[in-house]
Amino acid sequence: MEVIETKIDTSSQEYRENYQAMEAMVEDLRKEVELARNDRSEKARARLDQQNKLTVRKRLELLFDRNTPFLEIAPLAARGMYDKKVHSAGVVSGIGIVEGREAIIHANDAMIKGGTIYPMGVKKGLRIQTIAMENHLPIINLVDSGGAYLPLQSEIFPDADDGGRIFYNQAVISKMGIPQICGVMGLCTAGAAYIPAMSDEVVHVKGTGAIFLGGPPLVLAATGEEVTADELGGANVHCRESGVSDYFAEDDAHCLEIIRQIVKNLPPPQKADIGIREPKPPIYDPKEIYGIVPRSLDITYDVREVIARMVDGSEFLEFKERYGPTLVCGWAYIHGYPVGILGNNGVLFSESSLKATQFIQLCDKRGIPLVFLQNITGYIVGKEYERIGITKDGHKMVNAVATATVPKFTVITGASFGAGNYGMCGRAYSPRFLWMWPNAQIGVMGGEQAAGVMITVKNDQLAREGKPPLPEEMVRQIREPIVAAAEREGNAYYSTANMWDDGILDPAKTRDVLGLAISAALNAPLRHDVYGYGTFRM
């Protein structure tokens, strides 16, 4: 592989201005993440102390191997929703190292509404289960929850992707042979009682952990029986009498130590072999990405410059370099793992779509994970391009992306509009993980383009009626709200709040995050037995 030779002038004014703009966005991101982690009331902290409980972050610190990374999933989920205090959707989730092996953790934050489950908390739980199933990762649930947030029960309970799906998935995960371990560290009320009941092994904390289908208030209302939470479903009840729980823990720290021993006792993971080599850093500083990415999505840049600061040794074997140049494809290594990279350098034409299709097939047949660096306004449009066949050529690319069986990873580094989102492996195309950069925007199309379409449609209607086109004031009245809505609902923070992605990344840390994610994905076997594609329209 050849080293990518950079053409970036790091002393130029354009580079410095780009760098400052991205640096400011990354600083804003850091502040948002810190707020989500630490914005808790003194009342909630005092209550936790009174109950002799550890904070959710301290629990994770004791659970994970020391000095190992934690890949947090959706840390800004539910940002700005509800009363703007349900940080991270009330749950801390992610992939960490426990006794030397990767596991996915889902832990209620009892300092947020007592661990009560909001609709976005359900969505996050389902996302974590999907990650576990796709990557064959053991799940560790640290439950400390008052159950569903009842004022929003209609958004939590009845549908196929609501709370009941959590328990359905637990049954499927069990059938798949993926370990499920539960720490009962607080209340497991109503539906939440099924989380430990459907786990393989349950550790129950004395005094604070309690499992019951109906809590003391419901029991009193339904039967007139007065009973405490501990008498109803505490550790003694379920470890000595019902058999729901398997291990008795004296306190939080003891619970977490038992969980670590359970994980240590699991059969060793069998990771897929994809030809790993000794990793080495890029020869260029990853923070230089700040100065490479333009301040406006309207300005293009060479994605090879980003690749050079992301891959091992800045080495890249480019595929079909001179054909379909608006899409860059090629092979590289990230933290020692071989990858096939697809990065946008403009709109997708027939040639770039066909190149992508062939490249994806090659990577899929060879068992090489795919990385999509998405900065795309869409596929080319127009009479001549339709005549050439952009629709069927774009279909081939979308087909290949959808049916590729190797792990796929997507980073939205800029624009993500229209069918370009699909072709470059957007959320609907099941990448194992998808992240955004702070500058990214997502939507059917950009705000200005959407406004232009609406104005054109209206003017065409007026023309058919024999009327003059819209006056400038009415054009402005149409354009401004459409553009404002696109900016509000298409930015990275709106996306991540709604969990359309797995989090917003500091561009300089993208390489490390991809390395962690690829490693986690290799816990699942490569599915060559189902290699193949649907019909390609010729």
JSON list of N, CA, C and O in Angstrom, two decimals, residues 356-381:
[
{"chain": "A", "resi": 356, "resn": "ALA", "atom": "N", "xyz": [-18.65, 1.33, -6.61]},
{"chain": "A", "resi": 356, "resn": "ALA", "atom": "CA", "xyz": [-18.98, 0.95, -5.23]},
{"chain": "A", "resi": 356, "resn": "ALA", "atom": "C", "xyz": [-19.53, -0.47, -5.17]},
{"chain": "A", "resi": 356, "resn": "ALA", "atom": "O", "xyz": [-19.16, -1.25, -4.29]},
{"chain": "A", "resi": 357, "resn": "THR", "atom": "N", "xyz": [-20.39, -0.82, -6.11]},
{"chain": "A", "resi": 357, "resn": "THR", "atom": "CA", "xyz": [-21.00, -2.14, -6.12]},
{"chain": "A", "resi": 357, "resn": "THR", "atom": "C", "xyz": [-19.92, -3.22, -6.24]},
{"chain": "A", "resi": 357, "resn": "THR", "atom": "O", "xyz": [-19.93, -4.21, -5.48]},
{"chain": "A", "resi": 358, "resn": "GLN", "atom": "N", "xyz": [-19.00, -3.05, -7.17]},
{"chain": "A", "resi": 358, "resn": "GLN", "atom": "CA", "xyz": [-17.93, -4.04, -7.35]},
{"chain": "A", "resi": 358, "resn": "GLN", "atom": "C", "xyz": [-17.04, -4.10, -6.12]},
{"chain": "A", "resi": 358, "resn": "GLN", "atom": "O", "xyz": [-16.69, -5.19, -5.65]},
{"chain": "A", "resi": 359, "resn": "PHE", "atom": "N", "xyz": [-16.71, -2.96, -5.56]},
{"chain": "A", "resi": 359, "resn": "PHE", "atom": "CA", "xyz": [-15.81, -2.91, -4.39]},
{"chain": "A", "resi": 359, "resn": "PHE", "atom": "C", "xyz": [-16.46, -3.59, -3.18]},
{"chain": "A", "resi": 359, "resn": "PHE", "atom": "O", "xyz": [-15.81, -4.36, -2.45]},
{"chain": "A", "resi": 360, "resn": "ILE", "atom": "N", "xyz": [-17.75, -3.33, -2.96]},
{"chain": "A", "resi": 360, "resn": "ILE", "atom": "CA", "xyz": [-18.45, -3.95, -1.83]},
{"chain": "A", "resi": 360, "resn": "ILE", "atom": "C", "xyz": [-18.48, -5.47, -2.00]},
{"chain": "A", "resi": 360, "resn": "ILE", "atom": "O", "xyz": [-18.27, -6.22, -1.04]},
{"chain": "A", "resi": 361, "resn": "GLN", "atom": "N", "xyz": [-18.73, -5.94, -3.23]},
{"chain": "A", "resi": 361, "resn": "GLN", "atom": "CA", "xyz": [-18.73, -7.38, -3.49]},
{"chain": "A", "resi": 361, "resn": "GLN", "atom": "C", "xyz": [-17.37, -8.00, -3.16]},
{"chain": "A", "resi": 361, "resn": "GLN", "atom": "O", "xyz": [-17.30, -9.07, -2.55]},
{"chain": "A", "resi": 362, "resn": "LEU", "atom": "N", "xyz": [-16.30, -7.33, -3.56]},
{"chain": "A", "resi": 362, "resn": "LEU", "atom": "CA", "xyz": [-14.96, -7.85, -3.27]},
{"chain": "A", "resi": 362, "resn": "LEU", "atom": "C", "xyz": [-14.70, -7.95, -1.78]},
{"chain": "A", "resi": 362, "resn": "LEU", "atom": "O", "xyz": [-14.21, -8.97, -1.27]},
{"chain": "A", "resi": 363, "resn": "CYS", "atom": "N", "xyz": [-15.03, -6.88, -1.04]},
{"chain": "A", "resi": 363, "resn": "CYS", "atom": "CA", "xyz": [-14.82, -6.89, 0.41]},
{"chain": "A", "resi": 363, "resn": "CYS", "atom": "C", "xyz": [-15.67, -7.95, 1.08]},
{"chain": "A", "resi": 363, "resn": "CYS", "atom": "O", "xyz": [-15.21, -8.66, 2.00]},
{"chain": "A", "resi": 364, "resn": "ASP", "atom": "N", "xyz": [-16.91, -8.09, 0.63]},
{"chain": "A", "resi": 364, "resn": "ASP", "atom": "CA", "xyz": [-17.81, -9.07, 1.23]},
{"chain": "A", "resi": 364, "resn": "ASP", "atom": "C", "xyz": [-17.30, -10.49, 1.01]},
{"chain": "A", "resi": 364, "resn": "ASP", "atom": "O", "xyz": [-17.31, -11.32, 1.92]},
{"chain": "A", "resi": 365, "resn": "LYS", "atom": "N", "xyz": [-16.84, -10.77, -0.20]},
{"chain": "A", "resi": 365, "resn": "LYS", "atom": "CA", "xyz": [-16.34, -12.11, -0.51]},
{"chain": "A", "resi": 365, "resn": "LYS", "atom": "C", "xyz": [-15.06, -12.43, 0.28]},
{"chain": "A", "resi": 365, "resn": "LYS", "atom": "O", "xyz": [-14.84, -13.57, 0.68]},
{"chain": "A", "resi": 366, "resn": "ARG", "atom": "N", "xyz": [-14.26, -11.39, 0.57]},
{"chain": "A", "resi": 366, "resn": "ARG", "atom": "CA", "xyz": [-13.00, -11.60, 1.27]},
{"chain": "A", "resi": 366, "resn": "ARG", "atom": "C", "xyz": [-13.12, -11.46, 2.79]},
{"chain": "A", "resi": 366, "resn": "ARG", "atom": "O", "xyz": [-12.14, -11.64, 3.51]},
{"chain": "A", "resi": 367, "resn": "GLY", "atom": "N", "xyz": [-14.31, -11.12, 3.28]},
{"chain": "A", "resi": 367, "resn": "GLY", "atom": "CA", "xyz": [-14.51, -10.98, 4.72]},
{"chain": "A", "resi": 367, "resn": "GLY", "atom": "C", "xyz": [-13.85, -9.75, 5.30]},
{"chain": "A", "resi": 367, "resn": "GLY", "atom": "O", "xyz": [-13.39, -9.77, 6.44]},
{"chain": "A", "resi": 368, "resn": "ILE", "atom": "N", "xyz": [-13.82, -8.66, 4.54]},
{"chain": "A", "resi": 368, "resn": "ILE", "atom": "CA", "xyz": [-13.19, -7.43, 5.00]},
{"chain": "A", "resi": 368, "resn": "ILE", "atom": "C", "xyz": [-14.28, -6.42, 5.40]},
{"chain": "A", "resi": 368, "resn": "ILE", "atom": "O", "xyz": [-15.15, -6.08, 4.60]},
{"chain": "A", "resi": 369, "resn": "PRO", "atom": "N", "xyz": [-14.27, -5.94, 6.65]},
{"chain": "A", "resi": 369, "resn": "PRO", "atom": "CA", "xyz": [-15.27, -4.97, 7.09]},
{"chain": "A", "resi": 369, "resn": "PRO", "atom": "C", "xyz": [-15.27, -3.71, 6.23]},
{"chain": "A", "resi": 369, "resn": "PRO", "atom": "O", "xyz": [-14.22, -3.32, 5.68]},
{"chain": "A", "resi": 370, "resn": "LEU", "atom": "N", "xyz": [-16.43, -3.08, 6.14]},
{"chain": "A", "resi": 370, "resn": "LEU", "atom": "CA", "xyz": [-16.61, -1.88, 5.32]},
{"chain": "A", "resi": 370, "resn": "LEU", "atom": "C", "xyz": [-16.78, -0.65, 6.19]},
{"chain": "A", "resi": 370, "resn": "LEU", "atom": "O", "xyz": [-17.54, -0.67, 7.17]},
{"chain": "A", "resi": 371, "resn": "VAL", "atom": "N", "xyz": [-16.09, 0.42, 5.82]},
{"chain": "A", "resi": 371, "resn": "VAL", "atom": "CA", "xyz": [-16.22, 1.71, 6.50]},
{"chain": "A", "resi": 371, "resn": "VAL", "atom": "C", "xyz": [-16.70, 2.74, 5.49]},
{"chain": "A", "resi": 371, "resn": "VAL", "atom": "O", "xyz": [-16.06, 2.95, 4.45]},
{"chain": "A", "resi": 372, "resn": "PHE", "atom": "N", "xyz": [-17.83, 3.38, 5.78]},
{"chain": "A", "resi": 372, "resn": "PHE", "atom": "CA", "xyz": [-18.40, 4.40, 4.90]},
{"chain": "A", "resi": 372, "resn": "PHE", "atom": "C", "xyz": [-18.17, 5.78, 5.53]},
{"chain": "A", "resi": 372, "resn": "PHE", "atom": "O", "xyz": [-18.61, 6.03, 6.66]},
{"chain": "A", "resi": 373, "resn": "LEU", "atom": "N", "xyz": [-17.48, 6.65, 4.82]},
{"chain": "A", "resi": 373, "resn": "LEU", "atom": "CA", "xyz": [-17.28, 8.04, 5.24]},
{"chain": "A", "resi": 373, "resn": "LEU", "atom": "C", "xyz": [-18.26, 8.87, 4.40]},
{"chain": "A", "resi": 373, "resn": "LEU", "atom": "O", "xyz": [-17.99, 9.20, 3.24]},
{"chain": "A", "resi": 374, "resn": "GLN", "atom": "N", "xyz": [-19.38, 9.20, 5.01]},
{"chain": "A", "resi": 374, "resn": "GLN", "atom": "CA", "xyz": [-20.53, 9.73, 4.27]},
{"chain": "A", "resi": 374, "resn": "GLN", "atom": "C", "xyz": [-20.56, 11.26, 4.29]},
{"chain": "A", "resi": 374, "resn": "GLN", "atom": "O", "xyz": [-20.64, 11.87, 5.34]},
{"chain": "A", "resi": 375, "resn": "ASN", "atom": "N", "xyz": [-20.46, 11.84, 3.10]},
{"chain": "A", "resi": 375, "resn": "ASN", "atom": "CA", "xyz": [-20.62, 13.28, 2.91]},
{"chain": "A", "resi": 375, "resn": "ASN", "atom": "C", "xyz": [-21.24, 13.46, 1.53]},
{"chain": "A", "resi": 375, "resn": "ASN", "atom": "O", "xyz": [-20.56, 13.71, 0.55]},
{"chain": "A", "resi": 376, "resn": "ILE", "atom": "N", "xyz": [-22.56, 13.30, 1.47]},
{"chain": "A", "resi": 376, "resn": "ILE", "atom": "CA", "xyz": [-23.20, 13.09, 0.19]},
{"chain": "A", "resi": 376, "resn": "ILE", "atom": "C", "xyz": [-24.51, 13.88, 0.09]},
{"chain": "A", "resi": 376, "resn": "ILE", "atom": "O", "xyz": [-25.36, 13.83, 0.97]},
{"chain": "A", "resi": 377, "resn": "THR", "atom": "N", "xyz": [-24.67, 14.60, -1.02]},
{"chain": "A", "resi": 377, "resn": "THR", "atom": "CA", "xyz": [-25.92, 15.31, -1.27]},
{"chain": "A", "resi": 377, "resn": "THR", "atom": "C", "xyz": [-26.90, 14.45, -2.05]},
{"chain": "A", "resi": 377, "resn": "THR", "atom": "O", "xyz": [-28.07, 14.81, -2.18]},
{"chain": "A", "resi": 378, "resn": "GLY", "atom": "N", "xyz": [-26.43, 13.31, -2.59]},
{"chain": "A", "resi": 378, "resn": "GLY", "atom": "CA", "xyz": [-27.34, 12.40, -3.26]},
{"chain": "A", "resi": 378, "resn": "GLY", "atom": "C", "xyz": [-26.76, 11.87, -4.57]},
{"chain": "A", "resi": 378, "resn": "GLY", "atom": "O", "xyz": [-25.58, 12.05, -4.88]},
{"chain": "A", "resi": 379, "resn": "TYR", "atom": "N", "xyz": [-27.62, 11.21, -5.33]},
{"chain": "A", "resi": 379, "resn": "TYR", "atom": "CA", "xyz": [-27.26, 10.74, -6.67]},
{"chain": "A", "resi": 379, "resn": "TYR", "atom": "C", "xyz": [-27.54, 11.85, -7.68]},
{"chain": "A", "resi": 379, "resn": "TYR", "atom": "O", "xyz": [-28.43, 12.69, -7.47]},
{"chain": "A", "resi": 380, "resn": "ILE", "atom": "N", "xyz": [-26.81, 11.85, -8.76]},
{"chain": "A", "resi": 380, "resn": "ILE", "atom": "CA", "xyz": [-26.97, 12.86, -9.80]},
{"chain": "A", "resi": 380, "resn": "ILE", "atom": "C", "xyz": [-28.38, 12.76, -10.41]},
{"chain": "A", "resi": 380, "resn": "ILE", "atom": "O", "xyz": [-28.95, 11.68, -10.53]},
{"chain": "A", "resi": 381, "resn": "VAL", "atom": "N", "xyz": [-28.96, 13.91, -10.75]},
{"chain": "A", "resi": 381, "resn": "VAL", "atom": "CA", "xyz": [-30.28, 13.93, -11.35]},
{"chain": "A", "resi": 381, "resn": "VAL", "atom": "C", "xyz": [-30.21, 14.66, -12.69]},
{"chain": "A", "resi": 381, "resn": "VAL", "atom": "O", "xyz": [-29.27, 15.41, -12.96]}
]
